Coordinates of C-alpha atoms and ligand atoms in Angstrom, one line a residue:
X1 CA 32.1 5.7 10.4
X2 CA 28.9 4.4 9.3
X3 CA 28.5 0.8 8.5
X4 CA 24.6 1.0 6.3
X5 CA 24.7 2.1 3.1
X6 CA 22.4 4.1 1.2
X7 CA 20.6 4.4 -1.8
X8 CA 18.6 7.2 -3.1
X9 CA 16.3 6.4 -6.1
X10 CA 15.5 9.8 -7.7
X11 CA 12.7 10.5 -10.9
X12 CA 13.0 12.6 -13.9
X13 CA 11.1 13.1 -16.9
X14 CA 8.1 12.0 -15.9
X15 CA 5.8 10.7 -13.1
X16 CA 4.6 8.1 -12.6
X17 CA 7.4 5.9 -14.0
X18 CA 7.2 3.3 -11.0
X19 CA 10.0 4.4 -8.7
X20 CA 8.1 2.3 -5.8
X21 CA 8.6 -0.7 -8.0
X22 CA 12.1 -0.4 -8.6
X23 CA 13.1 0.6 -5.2
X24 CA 11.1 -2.5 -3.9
X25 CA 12.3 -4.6 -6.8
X26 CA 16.2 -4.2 -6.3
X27 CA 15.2 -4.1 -2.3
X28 CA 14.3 -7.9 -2.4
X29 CA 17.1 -8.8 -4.7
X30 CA 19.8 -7.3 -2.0
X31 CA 17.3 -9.3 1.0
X32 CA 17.5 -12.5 -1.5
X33 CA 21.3 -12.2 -1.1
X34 CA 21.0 -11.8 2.9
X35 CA 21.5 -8.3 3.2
X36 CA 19.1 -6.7 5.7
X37 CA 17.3 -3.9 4.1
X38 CA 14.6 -1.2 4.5
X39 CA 12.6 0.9 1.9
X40 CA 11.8 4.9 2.8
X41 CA 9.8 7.1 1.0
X42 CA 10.0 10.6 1.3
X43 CA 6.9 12.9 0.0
X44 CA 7.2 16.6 -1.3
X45 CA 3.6 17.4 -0.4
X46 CA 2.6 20.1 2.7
X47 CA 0.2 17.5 4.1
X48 CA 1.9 15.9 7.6
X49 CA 0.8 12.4 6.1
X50 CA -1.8 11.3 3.6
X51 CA -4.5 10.4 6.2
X52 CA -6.0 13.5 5.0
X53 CA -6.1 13.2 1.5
X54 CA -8.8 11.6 -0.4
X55 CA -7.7 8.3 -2.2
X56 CA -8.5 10.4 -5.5
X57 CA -5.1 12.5 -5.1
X58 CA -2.6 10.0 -4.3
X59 CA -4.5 6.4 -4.3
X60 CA -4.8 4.9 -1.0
X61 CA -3.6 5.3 2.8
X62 CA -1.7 2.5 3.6
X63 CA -1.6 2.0 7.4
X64 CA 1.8 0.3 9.7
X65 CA 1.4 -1.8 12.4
X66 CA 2.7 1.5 14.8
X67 CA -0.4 3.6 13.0
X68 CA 1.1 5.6 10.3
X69 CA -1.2 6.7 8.2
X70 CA 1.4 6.4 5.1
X71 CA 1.8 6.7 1.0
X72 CA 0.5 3.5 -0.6
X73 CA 4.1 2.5 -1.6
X74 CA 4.9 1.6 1.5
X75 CA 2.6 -1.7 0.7
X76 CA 4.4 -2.4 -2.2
X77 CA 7.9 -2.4 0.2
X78 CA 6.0 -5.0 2.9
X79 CA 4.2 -6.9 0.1
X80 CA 7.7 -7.4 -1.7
X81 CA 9.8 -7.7 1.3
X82 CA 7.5 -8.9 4.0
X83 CA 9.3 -7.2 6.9
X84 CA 7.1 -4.4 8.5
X85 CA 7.6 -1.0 8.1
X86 CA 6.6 1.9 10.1
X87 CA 6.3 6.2 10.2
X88 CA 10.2 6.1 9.9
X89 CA 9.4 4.8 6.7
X90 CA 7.0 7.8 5.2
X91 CA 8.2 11.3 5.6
X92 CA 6.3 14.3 4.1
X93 CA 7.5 18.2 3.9
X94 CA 4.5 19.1 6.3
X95 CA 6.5 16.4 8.7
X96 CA 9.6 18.2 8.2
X97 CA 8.3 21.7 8.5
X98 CA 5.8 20.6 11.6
X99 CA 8.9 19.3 13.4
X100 CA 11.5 22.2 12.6
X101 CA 8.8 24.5 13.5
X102 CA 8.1 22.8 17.2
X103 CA 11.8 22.7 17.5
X104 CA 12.1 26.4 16.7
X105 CA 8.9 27.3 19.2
X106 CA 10.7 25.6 22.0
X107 CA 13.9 27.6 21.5
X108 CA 16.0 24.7 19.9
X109 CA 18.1 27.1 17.4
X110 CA 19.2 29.5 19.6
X111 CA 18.4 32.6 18.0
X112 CA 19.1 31.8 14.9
X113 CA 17.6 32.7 12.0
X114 CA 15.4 28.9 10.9
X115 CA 16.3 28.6 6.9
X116 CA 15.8 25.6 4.2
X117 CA 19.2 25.0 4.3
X118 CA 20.8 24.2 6.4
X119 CA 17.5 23.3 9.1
X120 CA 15.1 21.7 6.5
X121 CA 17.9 19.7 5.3
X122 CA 19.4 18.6 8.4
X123 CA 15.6 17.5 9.6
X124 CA 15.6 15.7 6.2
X125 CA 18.8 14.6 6.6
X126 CA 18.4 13.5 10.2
X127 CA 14.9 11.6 8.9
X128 CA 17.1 9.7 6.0
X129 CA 19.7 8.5 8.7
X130 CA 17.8 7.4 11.5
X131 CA 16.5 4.3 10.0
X132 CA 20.2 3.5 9.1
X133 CA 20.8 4.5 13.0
X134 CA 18.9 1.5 14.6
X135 CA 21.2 -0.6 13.2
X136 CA 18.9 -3.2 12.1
X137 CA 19.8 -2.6 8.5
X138 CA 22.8 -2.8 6.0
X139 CA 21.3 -0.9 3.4
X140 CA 18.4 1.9 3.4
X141 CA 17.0 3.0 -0.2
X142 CA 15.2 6.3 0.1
X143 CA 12.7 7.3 -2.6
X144 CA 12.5 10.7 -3.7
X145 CA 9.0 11.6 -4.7
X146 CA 8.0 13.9 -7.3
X147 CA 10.5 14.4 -10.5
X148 CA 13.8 16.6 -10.4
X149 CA 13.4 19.9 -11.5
X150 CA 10.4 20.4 -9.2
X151 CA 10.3 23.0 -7.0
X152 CA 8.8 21.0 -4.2
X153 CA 11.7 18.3 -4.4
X154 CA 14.2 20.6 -3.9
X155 CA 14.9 20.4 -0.2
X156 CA 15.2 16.8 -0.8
X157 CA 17.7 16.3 -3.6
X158 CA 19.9 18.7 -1.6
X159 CA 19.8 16.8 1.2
X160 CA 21.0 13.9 -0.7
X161 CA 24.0 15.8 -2.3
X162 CA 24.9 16.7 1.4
X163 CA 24.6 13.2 2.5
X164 CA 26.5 11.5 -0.6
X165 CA 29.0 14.5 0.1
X166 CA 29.4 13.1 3.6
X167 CA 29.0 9.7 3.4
X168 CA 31.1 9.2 0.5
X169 CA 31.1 7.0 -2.5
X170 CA 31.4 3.7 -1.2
X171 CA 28.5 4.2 1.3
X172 CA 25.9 5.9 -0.7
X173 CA 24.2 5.8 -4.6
X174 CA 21.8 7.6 -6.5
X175 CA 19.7 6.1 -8.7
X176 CA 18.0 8.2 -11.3
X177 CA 14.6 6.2 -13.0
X178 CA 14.0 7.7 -16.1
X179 CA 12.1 7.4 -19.1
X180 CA 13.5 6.5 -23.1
X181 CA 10.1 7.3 -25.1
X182 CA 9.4 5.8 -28.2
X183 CA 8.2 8.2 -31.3
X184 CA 6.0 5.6 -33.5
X185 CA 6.0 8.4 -36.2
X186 CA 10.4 8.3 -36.8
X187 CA 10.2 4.5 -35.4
X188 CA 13.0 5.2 -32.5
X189 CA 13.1 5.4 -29.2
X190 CA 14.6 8.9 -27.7
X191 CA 17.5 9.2 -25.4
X192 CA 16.9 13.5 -25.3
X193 CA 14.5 13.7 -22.5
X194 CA 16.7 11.1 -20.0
X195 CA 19.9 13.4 -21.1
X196 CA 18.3 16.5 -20.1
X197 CA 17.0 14.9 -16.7
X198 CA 20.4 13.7 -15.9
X199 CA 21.8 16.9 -16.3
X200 CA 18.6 18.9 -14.4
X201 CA 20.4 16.4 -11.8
X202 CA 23.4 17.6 -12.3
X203 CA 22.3 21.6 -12.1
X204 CA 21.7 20.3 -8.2
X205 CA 25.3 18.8 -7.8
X206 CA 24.4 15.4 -8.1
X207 CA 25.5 12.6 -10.3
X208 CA 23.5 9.6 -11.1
X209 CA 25.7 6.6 -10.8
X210 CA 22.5 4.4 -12.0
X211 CA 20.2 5.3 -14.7
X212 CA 16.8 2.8 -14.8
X213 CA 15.4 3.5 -18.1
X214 CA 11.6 3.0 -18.4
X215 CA 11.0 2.1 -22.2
X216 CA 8.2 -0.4 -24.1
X217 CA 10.7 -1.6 -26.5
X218 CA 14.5 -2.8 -25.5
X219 CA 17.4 -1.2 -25.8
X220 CA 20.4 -2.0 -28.0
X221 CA 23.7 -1.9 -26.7
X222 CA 24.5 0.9 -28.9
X223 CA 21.3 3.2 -27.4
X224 CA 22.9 2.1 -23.6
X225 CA 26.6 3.1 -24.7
X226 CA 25.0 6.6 -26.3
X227 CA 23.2 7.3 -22.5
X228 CA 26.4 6.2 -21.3
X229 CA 28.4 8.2 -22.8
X230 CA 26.2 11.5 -22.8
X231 CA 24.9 10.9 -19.2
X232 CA 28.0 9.9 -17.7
X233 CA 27.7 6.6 -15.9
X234 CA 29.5 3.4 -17.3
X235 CA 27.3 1.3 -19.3
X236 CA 26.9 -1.6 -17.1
X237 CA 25.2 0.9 -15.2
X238 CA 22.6 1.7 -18.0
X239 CA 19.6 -0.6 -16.9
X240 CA 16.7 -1.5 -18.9
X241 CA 13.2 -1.5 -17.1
X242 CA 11.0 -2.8 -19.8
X243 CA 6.9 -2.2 -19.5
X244 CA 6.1 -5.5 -17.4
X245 CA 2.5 -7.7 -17.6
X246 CA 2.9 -7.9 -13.7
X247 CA 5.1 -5.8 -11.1
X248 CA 6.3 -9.1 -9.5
X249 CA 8.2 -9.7 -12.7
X250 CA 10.3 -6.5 -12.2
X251 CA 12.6 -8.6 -9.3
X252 CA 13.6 -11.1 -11.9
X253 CA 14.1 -8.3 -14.8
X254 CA 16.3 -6.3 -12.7
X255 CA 18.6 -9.5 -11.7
X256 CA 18.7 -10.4 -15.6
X257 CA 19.8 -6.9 -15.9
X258 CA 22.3 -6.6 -13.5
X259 CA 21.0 -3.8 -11.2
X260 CA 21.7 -5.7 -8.3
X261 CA 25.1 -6.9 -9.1
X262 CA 26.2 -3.0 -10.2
X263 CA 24.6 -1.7 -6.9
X264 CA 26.4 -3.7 -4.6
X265 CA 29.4 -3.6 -7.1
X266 CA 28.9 0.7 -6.2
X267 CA 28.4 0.5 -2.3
X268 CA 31.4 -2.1 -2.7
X269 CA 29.6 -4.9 -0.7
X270 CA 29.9 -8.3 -1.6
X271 CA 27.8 -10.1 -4.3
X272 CA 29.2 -13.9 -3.5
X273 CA 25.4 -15.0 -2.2
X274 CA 23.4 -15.6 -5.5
X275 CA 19.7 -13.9 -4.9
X276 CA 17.5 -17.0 -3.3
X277 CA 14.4 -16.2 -4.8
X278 CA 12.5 -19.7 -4.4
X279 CA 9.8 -18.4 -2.7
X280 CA 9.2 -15.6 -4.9
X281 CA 9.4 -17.7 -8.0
X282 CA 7.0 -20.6 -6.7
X283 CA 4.6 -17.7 -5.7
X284 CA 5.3 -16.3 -9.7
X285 CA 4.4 -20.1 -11.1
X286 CA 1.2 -20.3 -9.9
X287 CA 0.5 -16.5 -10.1
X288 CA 0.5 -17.3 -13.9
X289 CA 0.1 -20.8 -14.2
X290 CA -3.8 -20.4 -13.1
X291 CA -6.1 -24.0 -12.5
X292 CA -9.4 -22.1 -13.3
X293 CA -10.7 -18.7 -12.4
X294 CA -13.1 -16.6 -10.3
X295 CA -14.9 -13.3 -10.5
X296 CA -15.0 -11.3 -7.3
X297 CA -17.2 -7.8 -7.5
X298 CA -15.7 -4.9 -5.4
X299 CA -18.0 -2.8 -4.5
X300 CA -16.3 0.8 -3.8
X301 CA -17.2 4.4 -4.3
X302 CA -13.3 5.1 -5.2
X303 CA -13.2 2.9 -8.2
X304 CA -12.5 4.8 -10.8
X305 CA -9.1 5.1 -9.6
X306 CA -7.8 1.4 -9.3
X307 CA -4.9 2.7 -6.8
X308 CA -7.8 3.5 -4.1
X309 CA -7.9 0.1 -3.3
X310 CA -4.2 -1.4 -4.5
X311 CA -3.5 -3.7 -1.2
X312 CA -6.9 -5.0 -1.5
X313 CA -6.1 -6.0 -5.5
X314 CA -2.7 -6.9 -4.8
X315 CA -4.1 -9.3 -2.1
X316 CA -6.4 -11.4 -4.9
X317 CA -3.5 -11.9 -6.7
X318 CA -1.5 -13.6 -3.8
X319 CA -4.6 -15.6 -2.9
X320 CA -5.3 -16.5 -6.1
X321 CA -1.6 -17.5 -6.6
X322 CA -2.2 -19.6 -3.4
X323 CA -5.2 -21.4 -4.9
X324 CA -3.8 -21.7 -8.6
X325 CA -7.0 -19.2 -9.5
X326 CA -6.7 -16.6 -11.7
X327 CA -8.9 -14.0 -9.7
X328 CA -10.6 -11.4 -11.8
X329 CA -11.7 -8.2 -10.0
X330 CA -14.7 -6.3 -11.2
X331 CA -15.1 -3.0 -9.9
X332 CA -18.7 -1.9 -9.2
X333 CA -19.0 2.1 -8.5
X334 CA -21.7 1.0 -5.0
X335 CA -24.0 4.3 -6.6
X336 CA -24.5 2.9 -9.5
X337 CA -26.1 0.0 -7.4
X338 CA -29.8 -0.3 -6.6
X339 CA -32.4 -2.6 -5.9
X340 CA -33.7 -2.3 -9.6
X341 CA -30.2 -2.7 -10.6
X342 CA -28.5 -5.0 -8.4
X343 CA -29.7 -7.9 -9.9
X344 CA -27.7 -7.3 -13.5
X345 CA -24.7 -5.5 -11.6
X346 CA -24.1 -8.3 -9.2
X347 CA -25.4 -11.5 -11.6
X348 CA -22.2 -13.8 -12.4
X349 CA -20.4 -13.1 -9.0
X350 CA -18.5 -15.3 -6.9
X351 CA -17.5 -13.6 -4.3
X352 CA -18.8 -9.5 -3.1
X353 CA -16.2 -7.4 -1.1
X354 CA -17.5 -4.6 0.1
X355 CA -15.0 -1.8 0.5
X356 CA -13.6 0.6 3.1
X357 CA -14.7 4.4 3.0
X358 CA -15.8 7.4 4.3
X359 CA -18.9 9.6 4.2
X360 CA -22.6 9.0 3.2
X361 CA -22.2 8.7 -0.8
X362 CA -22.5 5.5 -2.0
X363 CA -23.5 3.6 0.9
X364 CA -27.1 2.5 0.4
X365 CA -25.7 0.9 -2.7
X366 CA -23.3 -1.0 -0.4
X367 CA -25.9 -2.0 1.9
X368 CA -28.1 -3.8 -1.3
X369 CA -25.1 -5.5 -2.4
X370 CA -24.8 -6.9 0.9
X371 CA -28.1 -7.9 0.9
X372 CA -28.1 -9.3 -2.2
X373 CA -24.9 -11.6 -1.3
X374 CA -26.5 -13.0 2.1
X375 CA -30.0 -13.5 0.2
X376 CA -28.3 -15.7 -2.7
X377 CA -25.2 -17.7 -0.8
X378 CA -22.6 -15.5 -2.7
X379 CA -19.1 -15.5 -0.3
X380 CA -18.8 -12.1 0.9
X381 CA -16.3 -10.4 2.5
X382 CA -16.7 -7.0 4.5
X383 CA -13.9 -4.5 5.4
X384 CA -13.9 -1.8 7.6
X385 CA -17.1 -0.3 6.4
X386 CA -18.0 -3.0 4.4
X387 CA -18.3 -4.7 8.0
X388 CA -20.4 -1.7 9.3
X389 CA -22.5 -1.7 6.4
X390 CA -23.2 -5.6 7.0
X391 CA -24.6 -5.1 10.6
X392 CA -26.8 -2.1 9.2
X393 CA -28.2 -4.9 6.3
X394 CA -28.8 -6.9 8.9
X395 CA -30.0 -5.0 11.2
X396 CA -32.4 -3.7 8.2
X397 CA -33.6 -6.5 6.8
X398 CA -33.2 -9.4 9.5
X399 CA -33.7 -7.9 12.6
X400 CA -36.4 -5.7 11.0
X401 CA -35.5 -2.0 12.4
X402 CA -35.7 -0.2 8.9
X403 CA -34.1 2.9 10.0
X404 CA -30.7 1.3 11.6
X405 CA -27.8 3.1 10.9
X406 CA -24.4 4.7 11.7
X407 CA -23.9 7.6 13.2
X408 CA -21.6 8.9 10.6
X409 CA -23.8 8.7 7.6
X410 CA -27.4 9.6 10.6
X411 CA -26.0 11.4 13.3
X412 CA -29.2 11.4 15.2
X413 CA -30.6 8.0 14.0
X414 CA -32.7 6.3 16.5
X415 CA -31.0 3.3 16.0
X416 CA -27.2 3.6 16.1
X417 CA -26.1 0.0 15.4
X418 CA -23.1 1.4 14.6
X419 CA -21.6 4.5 16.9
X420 CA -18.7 6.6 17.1
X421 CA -16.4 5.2 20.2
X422 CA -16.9 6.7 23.2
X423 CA -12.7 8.0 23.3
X424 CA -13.2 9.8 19.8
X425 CA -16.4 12.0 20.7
X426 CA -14.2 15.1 21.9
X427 CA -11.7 14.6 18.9
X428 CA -12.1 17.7 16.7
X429 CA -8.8 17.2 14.7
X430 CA -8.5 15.2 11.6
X431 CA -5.6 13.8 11.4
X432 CA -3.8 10.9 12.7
X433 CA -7.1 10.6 15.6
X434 CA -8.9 7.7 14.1
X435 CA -8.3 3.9 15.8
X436 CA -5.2 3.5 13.6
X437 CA -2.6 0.8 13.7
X438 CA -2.1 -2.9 15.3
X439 CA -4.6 -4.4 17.7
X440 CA -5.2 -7.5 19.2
X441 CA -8.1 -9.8 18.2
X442 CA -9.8 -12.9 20.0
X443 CA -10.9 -15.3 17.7
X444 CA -14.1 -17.6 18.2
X445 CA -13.3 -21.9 17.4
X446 CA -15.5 -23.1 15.4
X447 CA -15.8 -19.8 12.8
X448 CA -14.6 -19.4 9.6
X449 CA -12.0 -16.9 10.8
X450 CA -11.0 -19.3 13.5
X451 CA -10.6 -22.1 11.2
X452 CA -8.8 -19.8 8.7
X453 CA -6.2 -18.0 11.0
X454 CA -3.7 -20.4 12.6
X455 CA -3.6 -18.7 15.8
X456 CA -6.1 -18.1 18.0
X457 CA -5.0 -14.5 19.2
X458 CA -4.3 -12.5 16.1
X459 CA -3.0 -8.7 15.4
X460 CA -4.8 -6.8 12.6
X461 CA -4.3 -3.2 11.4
X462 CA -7.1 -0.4 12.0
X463 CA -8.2 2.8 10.3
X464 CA -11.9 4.0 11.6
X465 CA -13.4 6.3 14.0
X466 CA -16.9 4.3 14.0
X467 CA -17.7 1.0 16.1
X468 CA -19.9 -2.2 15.9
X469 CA -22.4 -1.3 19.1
X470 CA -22.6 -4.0 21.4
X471 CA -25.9 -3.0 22.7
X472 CA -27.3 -4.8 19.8
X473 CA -24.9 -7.6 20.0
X474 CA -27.5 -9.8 22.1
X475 CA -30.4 -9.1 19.4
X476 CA -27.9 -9.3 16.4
X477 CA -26.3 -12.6 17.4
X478 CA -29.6 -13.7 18.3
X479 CA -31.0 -13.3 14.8
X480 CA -27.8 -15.2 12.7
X481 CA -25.3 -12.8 12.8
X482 CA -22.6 -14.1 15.7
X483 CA -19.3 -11.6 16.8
X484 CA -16.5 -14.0 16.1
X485 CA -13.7 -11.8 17.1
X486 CA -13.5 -9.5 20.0
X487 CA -10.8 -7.0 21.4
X488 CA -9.9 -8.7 24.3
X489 CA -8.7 -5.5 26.1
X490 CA -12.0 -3.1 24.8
X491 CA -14.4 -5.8 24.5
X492 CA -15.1 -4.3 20.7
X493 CA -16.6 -6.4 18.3
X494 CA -14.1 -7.0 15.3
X495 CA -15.6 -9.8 13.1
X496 CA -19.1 -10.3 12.4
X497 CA -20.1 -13.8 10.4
X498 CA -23.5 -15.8 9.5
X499 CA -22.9 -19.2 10.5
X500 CA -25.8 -20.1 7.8
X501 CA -25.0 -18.9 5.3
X502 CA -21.9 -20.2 3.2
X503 CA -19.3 -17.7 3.7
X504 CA -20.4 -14.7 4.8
X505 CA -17.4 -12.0 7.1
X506 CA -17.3 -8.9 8.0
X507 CA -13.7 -7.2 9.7
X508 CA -13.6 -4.0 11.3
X509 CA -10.0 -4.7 11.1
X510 CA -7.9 -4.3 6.9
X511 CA -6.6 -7.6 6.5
X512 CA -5.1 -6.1 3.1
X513 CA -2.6 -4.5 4.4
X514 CA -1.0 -7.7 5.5
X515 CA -0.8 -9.5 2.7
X516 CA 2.5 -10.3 1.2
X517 CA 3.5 -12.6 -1.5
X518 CA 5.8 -14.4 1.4
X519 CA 2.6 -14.8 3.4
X520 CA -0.9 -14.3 1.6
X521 CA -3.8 -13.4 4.1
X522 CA -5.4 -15.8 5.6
X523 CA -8.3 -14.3 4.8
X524 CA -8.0 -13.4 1.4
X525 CA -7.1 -17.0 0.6
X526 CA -10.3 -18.1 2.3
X527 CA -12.5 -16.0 0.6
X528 CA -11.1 -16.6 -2.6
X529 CA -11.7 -20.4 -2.3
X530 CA -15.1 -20.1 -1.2
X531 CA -16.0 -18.2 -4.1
X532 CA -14.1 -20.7 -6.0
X533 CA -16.3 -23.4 -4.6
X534 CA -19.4 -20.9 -5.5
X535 CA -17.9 -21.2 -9.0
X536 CA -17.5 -24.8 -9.0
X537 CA -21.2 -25.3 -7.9
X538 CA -23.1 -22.8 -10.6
X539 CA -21.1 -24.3 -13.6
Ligands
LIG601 N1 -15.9 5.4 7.9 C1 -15.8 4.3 8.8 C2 -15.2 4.7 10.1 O1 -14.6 5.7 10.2 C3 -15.0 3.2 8.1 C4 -13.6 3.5 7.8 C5 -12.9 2.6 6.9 O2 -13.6 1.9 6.1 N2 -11.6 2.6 6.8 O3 -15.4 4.0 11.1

């Protein structure tokens, strides 16, 4: 008999309706009662994970401590729960197919004919339990991607009639997010769309024992008795998910509307803990009680599309909310940046984060901004190829070799300050062969990431295939720009600083991906008051 519950958050109507939200939201209201619980998402797309995709289709890669290359709600599960998650966490159809296909290759079905149902669903099945399986949690919510009625999801919502079949009431839920429009024109807001959702639902053999109703206006009791009534759940179970200013309100909306309390009410567990949300709630005061405020630039070639760079966003706000500063992010498209425009584009900054990325566009854009952020004392903060970028500016400009560059953007570049690791030149296959995942980082005393991280041995998540070359290192460090952080087991240069100049850090490493609102990065909160004290000197 199984002991975890589970809880399948589905979508209908539309997309885009904030299912990651919700599933995260009522997550840390169950772990603000004690209960142990873990967030999965499951994706209906062919690609075996989303390391492939361009952050223009689905916003951006988030990356585990194991090196899942994952869907960027897993962030918003860490950043809400702070507990880690991993690739048991982020399953796609091409995962499901790649794995029922190896299994049939080696014989596993005995001859059988290999069909959606019942091997797709059992994989999917199997997928859904084994996080319940470890026995580290009481309750697992899954989140169904897509909206019902697709054909993609399909696989999926049978999988979770199966399992509520087999499991039984008391062990699992579905909760269906929905939307109630509002016509401006008649002056109402429309139950029609979430009744015909309910019932596409229902076409698949499933009942929705929750509805979450997305609306910008609330609803009367009367408009939650008429979904009641026509959709089939009780009315304490109609829950109203009004358009929020921030998504760390929707923890504190949810407990006012009882989504917690009917959940566990459902899976008949006990509510007798009220939610401790202390932490949360201190984090929420200062989050909008700001002291003053700074303007950071962002410098990406993805930012037309603010989800390319979500944990980096969602880790100014918790380092803002640390230093009672309202951060405001500015984002700078880097080819839009030039040494003739630089000077208007960047004028007004207190801090420059240079992005992470792929590929030659947009780069020589980066490399000014850099430049222009060591020349005039501005904090700056390099990831990934923001760090990469600040050794080829300095290497440029300092060192004076005009023609340094990485080998990803110059292949045959005389200078290769930064070079593709000797382990990934045979690698032909994209996916899931970069330097992904948790490693280990030595930290220099003295630095500003020393001084900023409280140990002196630190674990930061990767996602590259390119390295800082230590055969510049000597002339490099030489010239200003030290290597403050080191693998200790590959000797690879992680953090690159200029002791002269204010604040000035590069990170091979994404330090956003850590960043919760239980435990804003180190970092992050760093940078954010050094560009606070910028701001506090220009006034
Ligand atoms: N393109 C660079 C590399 O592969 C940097 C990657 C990144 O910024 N995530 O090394």
């Amino acid at each position: 008999m199984s002991t975890t519950k589970y809880i399948f958050v589905t979508g209908g109507v539309s997309s885009s309706l904030g299912k990651g939200i919700i599933a995260a939201s009522l997550a840390k209201l169950l772990q603000a009662r004690g209960y142990r619980v873990t967030i999965q998402k499951l994706d209906p797309y062919i690609n075996v994970d989303p390391g492939t995709l361009n952050p223009y289709e689905h916003g951006e890669c988030y990356v585990t401590d194991d090196g899942a290359e994952t869907d960027l709600d897993l962030g918003h599960y860490e950043r809400f729960l702070n507990v880690s998650t991993s690739q048991a966490n982020n399953v796609t159809t091409g995962r499901i197919y790649q794995s029922v296909i190896e299994k049939e290759r080696r014989g596993e079905f005995l001859g059988k004919t290999v069909q959606v149902v019942p091997h797709i669903t059992n994989e999917i099945k199997e997928r859904i339990q084994q996080l319940g399986n470890t026995g580290d949690y009481d309750i697992i919510i899954t989140e169904i991607g897509g909206t019902v009625g697709d054909i993609e999801s399909l696989p999926y919502i049978e999988s979770v009639r199966q399992l509520k079949w087999e499991l039984g009431d008391d062990n699992a839920l579905v909760i269906h997010l929905t939307l109630v429009p509002y016509l401006s024109a008649a002056g109402e807001l429309k139950t029609k769309p979430t009744q015909h959702s309910v019932k596409t639902l229902m076409e698949s053999g499933i009942k929705a024992d929750i509805l979450v109703c997305r609306t910008e206006h609330e609803l009367s009791e009367d408009l939650k008795k008429k979904l009641a009534l026509f959709c089939n759940v009780k009315q304490e179970a109609v829950i109203q998910s009004i358009d929020a200013s921030t998504i760390y309100d929707v923890p504190n909306m949810m407990l006012e509307e009882g989504l917690d309390t009917v959940t566990l009410k459902k899976l008949s567990l006990s509510n007798a803990t009220p939610p401790n949300l202390d932490r949360w709630n201190q984090f929420l005061q200062r989050h909008k009680n700001p002291k003053s405020e700074v303007r950071i630039g962002l410098i990406g070639k993805y930012v037309e599309l603010q989800d390319s760079y979500k944990s980096i966003l969602e880790a100014f706000i918790h380092a803002g909310a640390e230093n009672e500063v309202k951060v405001h992010v500015d984002s700078i498209h880097s080819e839009h940046i030039d040494t003739n425009s630089m000077a208007h584009e960047l004028s007004g900054l207190d801090g420059i984060l240079v992005a992470p990325g792929f590929g030659e566009r947009g780069i020589e854009g980066k490399v000014d901004a850099i430049r222009y952020a060591r020349e005039n004392n501005i904090p700056f903060l390099g990831i990934c190829l923001g760090m990469q970028m600040a050794v080829i500016e300095y290497s440029r400009n300092v060192l004076g070799i005009p023609d340094a560059n990485s080998t990803e953007m110059k292949p045959n570049t005389p200078h290769p300050v930064i070079n593709l690791m000797e382990d990934q030149k045979n690698i032909t296959n994209k996916g899931g062969t970069m330097r992904l995942g948790a490693w280990k980082c030595k930290l220099e005393a003295g630095s500003i990431v020393g001084s900023c991280y409280d140990s002196e041995v630190i674990s930061e998540r990767h996602r590259h295939r390119y390295e800082y070359n230590n055969v510049y290192r000597e002339q490099l460090e030489a010239a200003g720009m030290k290597a403050t952080g080191i693998n200790p087991e590959t000797g690879l240069v992680e953090i690159v600083e200029i002791p002269s100049h204010p604040w000035f850090v590069g990170v091979q490493y994404h330090p956003e991906y850590k960043s919760t609102v239980a435990n804003p990065h180190p970092l992050f909160i760093s940078f954010v008051k050094a560009a606070h004290e910028h701001s506090e000197k220009n006034k």
